[in-house]
């Protein structure tokens, strides 16, 4: 039966056994941030910390992501964070096409609830499974895609930024473009006069 509200949706996700990841997960990781938000942020899949806590992006990658979002003046009421798959792939491997496909209806429904028009895809795996594009993330990050009223920005996964600090600058540029698009679409108010995103804090 189709869920009638967000609570029913989360409960349905939590009981899901549509793919083999159900067998090894500890928690189904649905979202964090606001349920309804102008910005949807999509990663690859839960890692160990996320599986344990039942929340996406709560490990070191998540801390770095939060630092960047806060430095851009984006608080949790402005974003909804989730992943391509809601259950942890063992050993942090990439989700298989079958797993991503099995989880796709949940993500589609989640986007309906979130009502976001701006979507930030973190990493090549999120890009591939969200858009079908198989190009390297380095080639396409920072370039908007517009599809059916959605504005989609591919960028680096924060885990990559932890491994290579030099990539924080392009990631920051992408996040700056996302912030500008949110303002342009009326999803968030502009910063007060005289204030600017705090690049130094990231
Ligand atoms: S990853 Fe998605 S489709 Fe697979 S069991 Fe978890 S919630 Fe269901």
Tab-separated table of C-alpha atoms and ligand atoms in Angstrom:
chain	number	residue	atom	x	y	z
A	1	UNK	CA	0.000	0.000	0.000
A	2	UNK	CA	1.243	3.504	-0.836
A	3	UNK	CA	2.353	5.468	2.210
A	4	UNK	CA	0.017	8.309	3.179
A	5	UNK	CA	2.517	10.488	5.024
A	6	UNK	CA	6.194	10.818	5.875
A	7	UNK	CA	5.971	8.613	8.983
A	8	UNK	CA	4.441	5.815	6.963
A	9	UNK	CA	7.125	6.272	4.326
A	10	UNK	CA	9.928	5.966	6.881
A	11	UNK	CA	8.266	2.917	8.422
A	12	UNK	CA	7.948	1.284	5.003
A	13	UNK	CA	11.609	1.962	4.217
A	14	UNK	CA	12.613	0.550	7.584
A	15	UNK	CA	10.874	-2.724	6.807
A	16	UNK	CA	12.216	-2.982	3.250
A	17	UNK	CA	13.753	-6.220	2.030
A	18	UNK	CA	13.738	-5.424	-1.697
A	19	UNK	CA	17.446	-6.119	-2.098
A	20	UNK	CA	20.137	-8.223	-0.492
A	21	UNK	CA	21.533	-5.316	1.534
A	22	UNK	CA	18.651	-5.905	3.946
A	23	UNK	CA	20.397	-9.040	5.194
A	24	UNK	CA	23.476	-7.281	6.567
A	25	UNK	CA	22.270	-3.819	7.610
A	26	UNK	CA	21.814	-2.687	11.185
A	27	UNK	CA	19.588	0.261	10.324
A	28	UNK	CA	17.816	1.563	7.271
A	29	UNK	CA	19.223	5.052	6.762
A	30	UNK	CA	16.496	7.292	5.376
A	31	UNK	CA	17.425	10.965	5.875
A	32	UNK	CA	18.555	13.771	8.080
A	33	UNK	CA	17.836	17.484	7.934
A	34	UNK	CA	14.359	18.754	7.109
A	35	UNK	CA	11.657	16.544	5.596
A	36	UNK	CA	10.579	19.380	3.280
A	37	UNK	CA	13.583	21.353	2.062
A	38	UNK	CA	14.630	23.394	-0.982
A	39	UNK	CA	17.875	21.386	-1.312
A	40	UNK	CA	18.169	17.598	-1.633
A	41	UNK	CA	21.677	16.205	-1.086
A	42	UNK	CA	22.283	12.675	-2.350
A	43	UNK	CA	25.294	10.514	-1.530
A	44	UNK	CA	26.172	6.947	-2.394
A	45	UNK	CA	25.194	4.782	0.561
A	46	UNK	CA	25.554	4.487	4.325
A	47	UNK	CA	28.942	3.670	5.838
A	48	UNK	CA	29.675	2.063	9.191
A	49	UNK	CA	28.798	5.103	11.352
A	50	UNK	CA	25.650	5.760	9.353
A	51	UNK	CA	24.542	2.124	9.601
A	52	UNK	CA	25.106	2.222	13.342
A	53	UNK	CA	23.281	5.501	13.966
A	54	UNK	CA	20.616	5.192	11.285
A	55	UNK	CA	21.481	8.621	9.872
A	56	UNK	CA	23.276	9.614	6.654
A	57	UNK	CA	26.592	11.462	6.626
A	58	UNK	CA	27.425	11.318	10.324
A	59	UNK	CA	31.022	10.080	10.059
A	60	UNK	CA	34.038	12.169	9.086
A	61	UNK	CA	32.626	12.837	5.620
A	62	UNK	CA	29.420	14.081	7.180
A	63	UNK	CA	31.291	16.375	9.552
A	64	UNK	CA	33.119	17.921	6.624
A	65	UNK	CA	29.886	18.293	4.655
A	66	UNK	CA	28.204	19.968	7.614
A	67	UNK	CA	31.142	22.338	8.014
A	68	UNK	CA	30.822	23.384	4.376
A	69	UNK	CA	27.034	23.778	4.563
A	70	UNK	CA	27.253	25.841	7.741
A	71	UNK	CA	29.981	28.022	6.229
A	72	UNK	CA	27.595	28.687	3.328
A	73	UNK	CA	24.912	29.746	5.801
A	74	UNK	CA	22.817	26.662	5.044
A	75	UNK	CA	21.258	25.261	8.210
A	76	UNK	CA	19.480	21.875	8.497
A	77	UNK	CA	16.094	23.445	7.788
A	78	UNK	CA	17.279	24.104	4.219
A	79	UNK	CA	18.439	20.622	3.239
A	80	UNK	CA	17.367	16.992	3.182
A	81	UNK	CA	20.256	14.511	3.030
A	82	UNK	CA	19.921	10.942	1.788
A	83	UNK	CA	21.685	8.311	-0.313
A	84	UNK	CA	21.188	6.264	-3.453
A	85	UNK	CA	20.739	3.157	-1.276
A	86	UNK	CA	19.382	3.183	2.259
A	87	UNK	CA	21.254	0.140	3.569
A	88	UNK	CA	24.999	-0.224	3.996
A	89	UNK	CA	26.828	-2.170	1.291
A	90	UNK	CA	29.156	-4.586	3.144
A	91	UNK	CA	32.734	-3.394	3.365
A	92	UNK	CA	31.720	0.024	2.009
A	93	UNK	CA	31.678	-1.284	-1.552
A	94	UNK	CA	29.695	0.619	-4.159
A	95	UNK	CA	26.034	-0.334	-4.499
A	96	UNK	CA	25.389	-2.657	-7.430
A	97	UNK	CA	23.082	-1.557	-10.260
A	98	UNK	CA	20.474	-4.019	-8.977
A	99	UNK	CA	20.610	-2.561	-5.472
A	100	UNK	CA	20.361	0.999	-6.754
A	101	UNK	CA	17.445	0.012	-8.966
A	102	UNK	CA	15.664	-1.715	-6.078
A	103	UNK	CA	16.016	1.408	-3.940
A	104	UNK	CA	15.109	3.890	-6.681
A	105	UNK	CA	11.331	3.960	-5.951
A	106	UNK	CA	12.084	4.970	-2.362
A	107	UNK	CA	14.334	7.801	-3.532
A	108	UNK	CA	11.755	8.964	-6.067
A	109	UNK	CA	9.079	9.050	-3.386
A	110	UNK	CA	11.458	10.783	-0.997
A	111	UNK	CA	12.035	13.563	-3.507
A	112	UNK	CA	8.276	14.046	-3.738
A	113	UNK	CA	8.077	14.502	0.034
A	114	UNK	CA	11.094	16.815	0.162
A	115	UNK	CA	9.761	18.989	-2.649
A	116	UNK	CA	13.299	20.103	-3.474
A	117	UNK	CA	14.059	21.758	-6.790
A	118	UNK	CA	17.822	21.867	-6.308
A	119	UNK	CA	19.696	18.568	-6.026
A	120	UNK	CA	23.352	18.197	-5.071
A	121	UNK	CA	24.843	14.843	-6.088
A	122	UNK	CA	27.926	13.846	-4.113
A	123	UNK	CA	30.340	11.726	-6.119
A	124	UNK	CA	30.390	9.707	-9.328
A	125	UNK	CA	28.223	6.881	-7.963
A	126	UNK	CA	25.417	9.250	-6.997
A	127	UNK	CA	25.679	10.897	-10.420
A	128	UNK	CA	25.593	7.567	-12.244
A	129	UNK	CA	22.621	6.130	-10.412
A	130	UNK	CA	20.659	9.385	-10.247
A	131	UNK	CA	21.116	10.539	-13.844
A	132	UNK	CA	22.471	7.508	-15.717
A	133	UNK	CA	25.630	9.438	-16.650
A	134	UNK	CA	28.821	7.427	-16.476
A	135	UNK	CA	31.321	10.232	-17.051
A	136	UNK	CA	34.067	10.957	-14.545
A	137	UNK	CA	32.987	13.331	-11.817
A	138	UNK	CA	36.059	15.505	-12.372
A	139	UNK	CA	34.833	16.314	-15.887
A	140	UNK	CA	31.296	17.280	-14.969
A	141	UNK	CA	31.362	18.633	-11.453
A	142	UNK	CA	30.190	22.192	-11.201
A	143	UNK	CA	28.024	21.985	-14.334
A	144	UNK	CA	24.284	22.310	-13.854
A	145	UNK	CA	21.839	19.861	-15.372
A	146	UNK	CA	18.227	20.972	-15.703
A	147	UNK	CA	15.670	18.219	-15.930
A	148	UNK	CA	11.903	18.445	-15.526
A	149	UNK	CA	12.125	21.521	-13.331
A	150	UNK	CA	14.956	20.188	-11.188
A	151	UNK	CA	18.381	21.777	-11.052
A	152	UNK	CA	21.019	19.118	-10.530
A	153	UNK	CA	24.606	19.879	-9.504
A	154	UNK	CA	27.197	17.078	-9.480
A	155	UNK	CA	30.171	17.554	-7.195
A	156	UNK	CA	32.771	15.634	-5.251
A	157	UNK	CA	31.980	13.257	-2.422
A	158	UNK	CA	33.253	14.636	0.917
A	159	UNK	CA	35.273	11.427	1.428
A	160	UNK	CA	37.351	12.485	-1.576
A	161	UNK	CA	37.893	15.907	-0.021
A	162	UNK	CA	39.225	14.198	3.093
A	163	UNK	CA	41.763	12.317	0.973
A	164	UNK	CA	42.729	15.306	-1.184
A	165	UNK	CA	42.467	18.679	0.497
A	166	UNK	CA	43.093	20.549	-2.766
A	167	UNK	CA	39.648	19.511	-4.005
A	168	UNK	CA	37.931	21.526	-1.317
A	169	UNK	CA	38.207	24.663	-3.440
A	170	UNK	CA	36.190	23.299	-6.405
A	171	UNK	CA	33.701	21.741	-3.996
A	172	UNK	CA	33.277	25.123	-2.341
A	173	UNK	CA	32.682	26.713	-5.748
A	174	UNK	CA	29.963	24.129	-6.468
A	175	UNK	CA	28.312	24.750	-3.119
A	176	UNK	CA	28.449	28.487	-3.770
A	177	UNK	CA	26.619	27.894	-7.063
A	178	UNK	CA	24.041	25.765	-5.233
A	179	UNK	CA	23.479	28.514	-2.697
A	180	UNK	CA	23.033	31.064	-5.492
A	181	UNK	CA	20.516	28.807	-7.271
A	182	UNK	CA	18.540	28.336	-4.053
A	183	UNK	CA	18.379	32.109	-3.666
A	184	UNK	CA	17.416	32.594	-7.323
A	185	UNK	CA	14.549	30.102	-7.006
A	186	UNK	CA	13.371	31.635	-3.750
A	187	UNK	CA	14.212	28.542	-1.682
A	188	UNK	CA	16.291	30.539	0.778
A	189	UNK	CA	16.597	34.262	1.470
A	190	UNK	CA	19.779	36.090	0.461
A	191	UNK	CA	22.327	36.694	3.191
A	192	UNK	CA	21.905	40.022	4.986
A	193	UNK	CA	23.771	42.916	3.382
A	194	UNK	CA	27.443	42.834	4.303
A	195	UNK	CA	27.486	39.110	5.076
A	196	UNK	CA	29.047	36.474	2.816
A	197	UNK	CA	29.655	32.712	2.944
A	198	UNK	CA	32.661	32.034	5.152
A	199	UNK	CA	35.149	30.210	2.921
A	200	UNK	CA	37.803	30.366	5.644
A	201	UNK	CA	35.589	28.231	7.909
A	202	UNK	CA	35.748	25.429	5.377
B	1	LIG	S1	18.964	-0.693	0.090
B	1	LIG	FE1	16.925	0.111	-0.383
B	1	LIG	S2	15.936	-1.490	-1.609
B	1	LIG	FE2	17.698	-2.437	-0.563
B	1	LIG	S3	16.800	-3.279	1.332
B	1	LIG	FE3	17.627	-1.247	1.806
B	1	LIG	S4	15.849	0.141	1.598
B	1	LIG	FE4	15.343	-1.794	0.542
